[in-house]
């Protein structure tokens, strides 16, 4: 039985649009906050490797989790499509695949959908020559016109290698509005609860 019949929130966000223009999320005008793309390491990180590797193995490993990371921009595209390349997710008894490895999209601060890997994506990674997991999907905007998008990155994916954002051909893409308090960064230190623990999806942490 298709689980989406029981709950539409479990329906796969399949990409059917044919007018998508794909852009690399680590290039302007997109703004990345909370993490950065480490070209030498070939992935997104929340702490530089030269620092994390000097502390201990656990810190160095967790520094590659993208929790708290987000991609911000303004657009008038009626949808945001996502293509992600990540490390395979480990199943968890106390966390969903959406929470561990999904990507949430917010429109002007309001949640409007997510893109998530599925068990078949994890299984496919076992036979991929590079051992990486590939997944994609699409989220449609709630309202039309210009809107500010925030894409929240996975909570517990070991590594997010690449992220591509797809917008409707001809759509505007602009730099996002600055945060009200944006002059100094805020650093959080704590346990898995601080990280987001068993949040059902990114953005809920």
XYZ file of N, CA and C in Angstrom:
615
model
N 0.835 -1.198 0.000
C 0.000 0.000 0.000
C 0.877 1.258 0.000
N 0.438 2.251 -0.757
C 1.145 3.521 -0.796
C 0.820 4.305 0.471
N 1.853 4.578 1.279
C 1.625 5.255 2.553
C 1.077 6.668 2.361
N 1.306 7.249 1.189
C 0.797 8.599 0.911
C -0.725 8.616 0.862
N -1.339 7.440 0.648
C -2.798 7.350 0.656
C -3.321 7.597 2.065
N -2.555 7.140 3.051
C -2.949 7.331 4.438
C -2.640 8.735 4.931
N -1.519 9.278 4.476
C -1.104 10.611 4.915
C -0.359 11.275 3.772
N -0.912 12.347 3.223
C -0.322 13.020 2.062
C 1.054 13.599 2.364
N 1.363 13.784 3.660
C 2.669 14.325 4.034
C 3.802 13.352 3.738
N 3.466 12.089 3.490
C 4.479 11.086 3.154
C 4.660 10.932 1.645
N 3.923 11.714 0.881
C 4.037 11.624 -0.576
C 5.400 12.115 -1.035
N 5.973 11.458 -2.009
C 7.269 11.869 -2.535
C 7.114 13.155 -3.339
N 8.076 14.042 -3.164
C 8.036 15.326 -3.866
C 8.743 15.190 -5.211
N 8.118 14.451 -6.124
C 8.742 14.174 -7.413
C 8.802 15.418 -8.288
N 9.901 15.546 -9.009
C 10.086 16.679 -9.915
C 9.472 16.337 -11.273
N 8.457 17.110 -11.655
C 7.809 16.913 -12.952
C 8.047 18.103 -13.884
N 8.449 19.224 -13.293
C 8.656 20.444 -14.075
C 9.813 20.273 -15.067
N 9.657 20.890 -16.224
C 10.677 20.792 -17.277
C 11.349 22.139 -17.538
N 11.006 23.146 -16.739
C 11.545 24.492 -16.977
C 12.482 24.916 -15.847
N 13.194 23.966 -15.267
C 14.056 24.246 -14.116
C 15.457 24.671 -14.565
N 15.974 25.705 -13.906
C 17.371 26.110 -14.073
C 18.076 25.791 -12.759
N 19.130 24.977 -12.816
C 19.828 24.539 -11.611
C 21.020 25.451 -11.316
N 21.201 25.739 -10.026
C 22.321 26.572 -9.574
C 22.982 25.914 -8.378
N 24.292 26.111 -8.284
C 25.045 25.594 -7.145
C 24.745 26.470 -5.927
N 24.356 25.850 -4.826
C 23.945 26.610 -3.634
C 25.084 27.378 -2.980
N 26.328 27.016 -3.270
C 27.439 27.734 -2.623
C 27.965 28.889 -3.478
N 27.183 29.300 -4.467
C 27.576 30.415 -5.315
C 26.565 31.552 -5.199
N 27.021 32.816 -5.354
C 26.110 33.963 -5.301
C 25.024 33.832 -6.368
N 23.826 34.404 -6.136
C 23.488 35.286 -5.015
C 23.018 34.558 -3.757
N 23.127 33.232 -3.739
C 22.720 32.500 -2.541
C 23.638 32.870 -1.372
N 23.057 32.912 -0.192
C 23.826 33.202 1.023
C 23.743 31.980 1.930
N 24.899 31.503 2.355
C 24.951 30.344 3.247
C 25.252 30.811 4.654
N 24.474 30.364 5.618
C 24.688 30.718 7.015
C 24.750 29.441 7.851
N 25.551 29.487 8.903
C 25.645 28.346 9.823
C 26.639 27.283 9.416
N 26.942 27.188 8.124
C 27.944 26.259 7.605
C 28.682 26.972 6.472
N 29.709 26.324 5.958
C 30.416 26.859 4.794
C 30.836 25.696 3.916
N 31.091 25.990 2.652
C 31.549 24.935 1.751
C 33.057 24.896 1.752
N 33.610 23.759 2.147
C 35.050 23.559 2.204
C 35.490 22.889 0.900
N 36.056 23.672 -0.004
C 36.459 23.136 -1.307
C 37.522 22.055 -1.175
N 38.422 22.191 -0.207
C 39.471 21.192 -0.025
C 38.901 19.860 0.440
N 37.896 19.931 1.319
C 37.266 18.722 1.849
C 36.139 18.239 0.947
N 35.688 19.110 0.042
C 34.638 18.740 -0.900
C 33.278 18.549 -0.274
N 32.982 19.312 0.788
C 31.692 19.171 1.455
C 31.405 20.402 2.308
N 30.185 20.444 2.818
C 29.804 21.519 3.725
C 30.236 21.151 5.142
N 30.703 22.147 5.880
C 31.142 21.946 7.258
C 30.627 23.085 8.136
N 30.544 22.827 9.427
C 30.189 23.909 10.347
C 31.377 24.321 11.210
N 32.517 23.707 10.973
C 33.734 24.073 11.688
C 34.922 23.735 10.796
N 35.886 24.625 10.657
C 37.045 24.342 9.806
C 37.790 23.090 10.250
N 38.226 22.309 9.289
C 38.917 21.057 9.589
C 40.204 21.293 10.374
N 40.918 22.388 10.081
C 42.170 22.651 10.787
C 41.933 22.877 12.276
N 40.710 23.269 12.642
C 40.376 23.450 14.055
C 39.797 22.182 14.657
N 38.815 21.579 13.973
C 38.138 20.400 14.522
C 39.070 19.203 14.671
N 40.022 19.049 13.750
C 40.927 17.899 13.796
C 41.902 17.962 14.974
N 42.071 19.160 15.535
C 42.991 19.318 16.657
C 42.321 19.055 18.011
N 41.002 18.917 18.011
C 40.282 18.723 19.274
C 40.149 17.237 19.585
N 39.295 16.541 18.866
C 39.192 15.088 18.996
C 38.403 14.532 17.816
N 38.381 13.216 17.719
C 37.729 12.561 16.578
C 36.244 12.890 16.532
N 35.581 12.919 17.678
C 34.150 13.175 17.711
C 33.791 14.546 17.180
N 34.550 15.551 17.596
C 34.299 16.908 17.127
C 34.550 16.998 15.628
N 35.623 16.365 15.174
C 35.966 16.412 13.757
C 34.883 15.750 12.914
N 34.330 14.653 13.424
C 33.273 13.935 12.718
C 31.984 14.757 12.685
N 31.583 15.304 13.832
C 30.337 16.052 13.921
C 30.416 17.411 13.219
N 31.632 17.886 12.989
C 31.788 19.178 12.314
C 31.252 19.143 10.888
N 31.079 17.929 10.344
C 30.573 17.818 8.984
C 29.046 17.717 8.929
N 28.391 17.568 10.088
C 26.933 17.576 10.118
C 26.466 18.997 9.840
N 25.462 19.148 9.008
C 25.073 20.485 8.550
C 23.947 21.111 9.369
N 23.645 20.543 10.522
C 22.581 21.098 11.360
C 22.817 22.582 11.620
N 21.759 23.367 11.511
C 21.876 24.810 11.689
C 22.232 25.545 10.413
N 22.639 24.800 9.402
C 22.995 25.419 8.128
C 21.755 25.774 7.328
N 21.812 26.870 6.612
C 20.689 27.267 5.784
C 21.175 28.074 4.589
N 20.437 27.952 3.517
C 20.699 28.693 2.294
C 19.575 29.708 2.142
N 19.936 30.993 1.960
C 18.955 32.066 1.917
C 19.027 32.824 0.592
N 17.866 33.236 0.098
C 17.801 34.038 -1.125
C 16.368 34.534 -1.312
N 16.200 35.464 -2.228
C 14.873 35.975 -2.582
C 14.590 35.586 -4.019
N 13.376 35.163 -4.292
C 13.008 34.737 -5.637
C 11.518 34.948 -5.868
N 11.107 34.870 -7.112
C 9.678 34.848 -7.421
C 9.311 33.534 -8.106
N 10.212 32.556 -8.013
C 9.944 31.237 -8.572
C 8.772 30.600 -7.822
N 7.865 29.941 -8.528
C 6.736 29.297 -7.855
C 7.118 27.998 -7.152
N 8.366 27.615 -7.294
C 8.831 26.399 -6.639
C 10.330 26.473 -6.372
N 10.787 25.612 -5.470
C 12.210 25.409 -5.218
C 12.467 23.913 -5.330
N 13.303 23.545 -6.273
C 13.685 22.143 -6.425
C 15.061 21.951 -5.787
N 15.299 20.747 -5.320
C 16.552 20.435 -4.629
C 17.172 19.172 -5.210
N 18.484 19.234 -5.440
C 19.274 18.036 -5.742
C 20.405 17.996 -4.734
N 20.544 16.878 -4.050
C 21.567 16.770 -3.016
C 22.402 15.513 -3.211
N 23.680 15.633 -2.881
C 24.601 14.500 -2.869
C 25.147 14.416 -1.454
N 24.912 13.297 -0.790
C 25.277 13.170 0.620
C 25.803 11.775 0.904
N 26.278 11.595 2.121
C 26.659 10.258 2.560
C 25.385 9.519 2.949
N 25.373 8.191 2.837
C 24.184 7.422 3.216
C 23.817 7.654 4.682
N 22.527 7.640 4.967
C 22.039 7.862 6.324
C 21.922 6.541 7.060
N 22.272 6.545 8.326
C 22.051 5.386 9.175
C 20.636 5.471 9.726
N 19.910 4.365 9.650
C 18.562 4.352 10.204
C 18.631 4.539 11.716
N 17.604 5.173 12.253
C 17.573 5.453 13.682
C 16.200 5.125 14.247
N 16.188 4.545 15.444
C 14.923 4.201 16.094
C 14.225 5.426 16.663
N 14.968 6.502 16.822
C 14.374 7.687 17.432
C 14.451 8.928 16.539
N 14.543 8.694 15.245
C 14.596 9.830 14.326
C 14.141 9.429 12.935
N 13.412 10.301 12.258
C 12.928 10.019 10.913
C 14.007 10.320 9.876
N 13.846 9.772 8.679
C 14.775 10.079 7.588
C 14.698 11.554 7.222
N 13.489 12.118 7.327
C 13.317 13.542 7.034
C 14.117 14.371 8.036
N 14.030 13.996 9.302
C 14.749 14.736 10.328
C 16.252 14.576 10.214
N 16.696 13.364 9.949
C 18.134 13.108 9.906
C 18.780 13.639 8.631
N 18.115 13.420 7.498
C 18.762 13.769 6.240
C 17.944 14.616 5.293
N 16.777 15.067 5.737
C 15.926 15.861 4.870
C 16.328 17.323 4.813
N 15.708 18.034 3.899
C 15.966 19.458 3.691
C 14.619 20.174 3.664
N 14.444 21.173 4.531
C 13.172 21.900 4.625
C 13.259 23.239 3.904
N 12.132 23.654 3.343
C 12.055 24.937 2.652
C 11.018 25.812 3.349
N 11.419 27.042 3.639
C 10.529 28.014 4.277
C 10.326 29.204 3.354
N 9.089 29.698 3.302
C 8.755 30.882 2.524
C 8.394 32.011 3.472
N 9.207 33.056 3.503
C 8.977 34.194 4.396
C 8.744 33.739 5.837
N 9.523 32.748 6.266
C 9.442 32.268 7.637
C 8.402 31.192 7.888
N 7.638 30.829 6.870
C 6.604 29.802 7.022
C 7.018 28.524 6.303
N 6.951 27.395 7.007
C 7.307 26.104 6.414
C 6.376 25.791 5.254
N 6.946 25.397 4.109
C 6.088 25.049 2.979
C 6.413 23.691 2.366
N 7.357 22.952 2.942
C 7.592 21.605 2.451
C 9.028 21.146 2.654
N 9.291 19.903 2.285
C 10.639 19.348 2.455
C 10.969 18.388 1.327
N 12.249 18.129 1.205
C 12.777 17.129 0.278
C 13.578 16.164 1.118
N 13.361 14.874 0.901
C 14.007 13.893 1.774
C 14.484 12.669 1.001
N 15.551 12.036 1.481
C 15.931 10.747 0.908
C 14.930 9.689 1.352
N 14.846 8.618 0.598
C 13.954 7.511 0.931
C 14.791 6.244 1.045
N 14.221 5.188 1.622
C 14.997 3.942 1.773
C 15.643 3.473 0.473
N 14.945 3.649 -0.657
C 15.529 3.214 -1.927
C 16.758 4.025 -2.307
N 16.806 5.293 -1.879
C 17.991 6.114 -2.129
C 19.176 5.602 -1.314
N 18.892 5.182 -0.087
C 19.941 4.629 0.769
C 20.440 3.307 0.215
N 19.517 2.469 -0.225
C 19.898 1.175 -0.784
C 20.706 1.351 -2.066
N 20.320 2.329 -2.890
C 21.039 2.562 -4.149
C 22.472 2.980 -3.888
N 22.704 3.689 -2.773
C 24.058 4.155 -2.465
C 25.018 2.985 -2.229
N 24.473 1.842 -1.861
C 25.313 0.662 -1.598
C 25.923 0.090 -2.869
N 25.303 0.403 -4.009
C 25.827 -0.101 -5.277
C 26.457 1.008 -6.123
N 26.333 2.264 -5.656
C 26.995 3.355 -6.374
C 28.506 3.228 -6.230
N 29.229 3.435 -7.294
C 30.683 3.289 -7.259
C 31.334 4.261 -6.287
N 30.728 5.461 -6.148
C 31.314 6.445 -5.243
C 30.793 6.322 -3.810
N 29.822 5.430 -3.591
C 29.290 5.226 -2.251
C 28.429 6.364 -1.734
N 28.100 7.316 -2.593
C 27.325 8.478 -2.163
C 25.829 8.258 -2.395
N 25.040 9.025 -1.661
C 23.590 8.954 -1.785
C 23.086 10.176 -2.545
N 22.235 9.938 -3.532
C 21.680 11.014 -4.343
C 20.166 11.070 -4.119
N 19.642 12.266 -3.893
C 18.192 12.406 -3.787
C 17.761 13.784 -4.252
N 16.510 13.902 -4.647
C 15.996 15.186 -5.127
C 14.503 15.282 -4.850
N 13.965 16.463 -5.087
C 12.547 16.693 -4.875
C 12.227 18.154 -5.102
N 10.958 18.496 -4.930
C 10.517 19.859 -5.208
C 9.497 20.309 -4.173
N 9.543 21.595 -3.849
C 8.602 22.204 -2.913
C 7.984 23.412 -3.605
N 6.668 23.507 -3.578
C 5.976 24.621 -4.222
C 5.692 25.740 -3.225
N 5.813 26.966 -3.697
C 5.583 28.131 -2.856
C 4.109 28.220 -2.456
N 3.877 28.793 -1.303
C 2.509 28.965 -0.812
C 1.852 30.149 -1.504
N 2.607 31.228 -1.664
C 2.096 32.452 -2.279
C 2.981 32.872 -3.445
N 2.431 33.693 -4.339
C 3.186 34.174 -5.487
C 3.948 35.442 -5.166
N 4.588 36.021 -6.190
C 5.356 37.240 -6.000
C 6.736 36.948 -5.444
N 7.466 38.023 -5.143
C 8.798 37.857 -4.556
C 8.675 37.334 -3.133
N 9.503 36.393 -2.790
C 9.499 35.851 -1.433
C 10.905 35.463 -1.017
N 11.118 35.465 0.289
C 12.435 35.088 0.812
C 12.426 33.603 1.159
N 13.352 32.898 0.575
C 13.460 31.456 0.812
C 14.580 31.165 1.801
N 14.317 30.214 2.674
C 15.350 29.682 3.561
C 15.289 28.172 3.474
N 16.415 27.592 3.100
C 16.507 26.140 2.974
C 17.329 25.626 4.147
N 16.694 24.855 5.020
C 17.380 24.308 6.189
C 17.987 22.955 5.841
N 19.259 22.795 6.182
C 20.023 21.610 5.802
C 19.859 20.480 6.822
N 20.255 19.248 6.447
C 20.042 18.073 7.298
C 20.630 18.195 8.706
N 19.980 17.517 9.650
C 20.412 17.547 11.048
C 21.564 16.594 11.327
N 21.536 15.408 10.711
C 22.502 14.386 11.102
C 23.219 13.698 9.945
N 23.047 14.185 8.719
C 23.810 13.580 7.637
C 25.300 13.694 7.941
N 26.035 12.608 7.796
C 27.475 12.671 8.062
C 28.148 13.702 7.163
N 27.805 13.674 5.885
C 28.434 14.597 4.938
C 27.412 15.033 3.891
N 27.358 16.338 3.639
C 26.599 16.864 2.511
C 27.634 17.373 1.520
N 27.791 16.628 0.417
C 28.832 16.962 -0.543
C 28.433 18.106 -1.462
N 27.259 18.000 -2.044
C 26.818 19.002 -3.013
C 25.339 19.301 -2.821
N 24.977 20.542 -3.124
C 23.586 20.957 -3.038
C 23.291 21.884 -4.202
N 22.251 21.553 -4.948
C 21.843 22.375 -6.086
C 20.400 22.823 -5.893
N 20.152 24.090 -6.224
C 18.828 24.682 -6.094
C 18.274 24.911 -7.495
N 17.069 24.415 -7.727
C 16.432 24.574 -9.029
C 15.274 25.551 -8.954
N 15.275 26.553 -9.824
C 14.213 27.549 -9.867
C 13.656 27.637 -11.288
N 12.446 28.127 -11.391
C 11.794 28.240 -12.697
C 12.618 29.128 -13.623
N 12.739 28.723 -14.876
C 13.476 29.499 -15.864
C 12.901 30.912 -15.951
N 13.772 31.910 -15.889
C 13.348 33.299 -15.963
C 12.998 33.915 -14.622
N 12.997 33.109 -13.560
C 12.662 33.627 -12.229
C 13.779 34.522 -11.714
N 13.416 35.510 -10.914
C 14.399 36.377 -10.287
C 15.083 35.644 -9.137
N 16.359 35.947 -8.952
C 17.106 35.420 -7.809
C 17.937 36.566 -7.256
N 17.697 36.915 -6.004
C 18.381 38.046 -5.393
C 18.988 37.649 -4.048
N 19.896 38.482 -3.580
C 20.449 38.271 -2.251
C 19.349 38.466 -1.210
N 19.405 37.733 -0.102
C 18.350 37.823 0.916
C 18.445 39.102 1.736
N 17.377 39.408 2.449
C 17.397 40.527 3.386
C 18.326 40.180 4.543
N 19.058 41.142 5.064
C 19.953 40.862 6.198
C 19.152 40.566 7.460
N 19.743 39.799 8.361
C 19.128 39.568 9.651
C 19.107 40.881 10.435
N 18.162 41.008 11.348
C 18.066 42.209 12.176
C 19.339 42.374 13.005
N 19.795 41.273 13.593
C 21.041 41.288 14.364
C 22.040 40.415 13.615
N 22.936 41.057 12.899
C 23.793 40.308 11.986
C 25.262 40.682 12.102
N 25.618 41.451 13.138
C 26.997 41.930 13.208
C 27.947 40.931 13.845
N 27.419 40.044 14.725
C 28.273 39.046 15.377
C 27.616 37.668 15.318
N 28.414 36.624 15.129
C 27.828 35.276 15.089
C 27.448 34.790 16.492
N 26.526 33.852 16.544
C 26.130 33.215 17.805
C 26.576 31.762 17.741
N 27.295 31.318 18.748
C 27.795 29.943 18.791
C 27.041 29.174 19.868
N 26.506 28.003 19.496
C 25.801 27.151 20.442
C 26.682 25.955 20.797
N 26.728 25.632 22.064
C 27.503 24.476 22.524
C 26.596 23.650 23.434
N 26.525 22.347 23.168
C 25.658 21.529 24.009
C 25.601 20.096 23.538
N 24.557 19.406 23.920
C 24.387 17.990 23.617
C 23.573 17.810 22.341
N 23.130 16.577 22.107
C 22.301 16.299 20.935
C 20.963 17.040 21.010
N 20.524 17.388 22.203
C 19.288 18.150 22.352
C 19.476 19.529 21.721
N 20.636 20.133 21.952
C 20.937 21.428 21.352
C 20.992 21.303 19.832
N 21.517 20.189 19.355
C 21.645 19.972 17.920
C 20.292 19.816 17.237
N 19.299 19.360 17.956
C 17.994 19.128 17.329
C 17.480 17.750 17.631
N 18.350 16.930 18.225
C 17.951 15.598 18.694
C 17.047 14.850 17.738
N 15.822 14.663 18.121
C 14.881 13.885 17.328
C 13.848 14.770 16.640
N 14.242 15.981 16.272
C 13.312 16.870 15.547
C 12.812 16.171 14.302
N 11.549 16.364 13.980
C 10.930 15.652 12.858
C 11.458 16.114 11.505
N 11.975 17.357 11.457
C 12.514 17.871 10.196
C 13.413 19.070 10.497
N 14.356 19.381 9.601
C 15.199 20.558 9.774
C 14.338 21.824 9.852
N 14.739 22.724 10.713
C 13.952 23.924 10.931
C 13.138 23.831 12.214
N 12.949 22.603 12.713
C 12.255 22.378 13.981
C 13.230 22.280 15.134
N 14.537 22.300 14.832
C 15.545 22.117 15.866
C 15.772 23.407 16.647
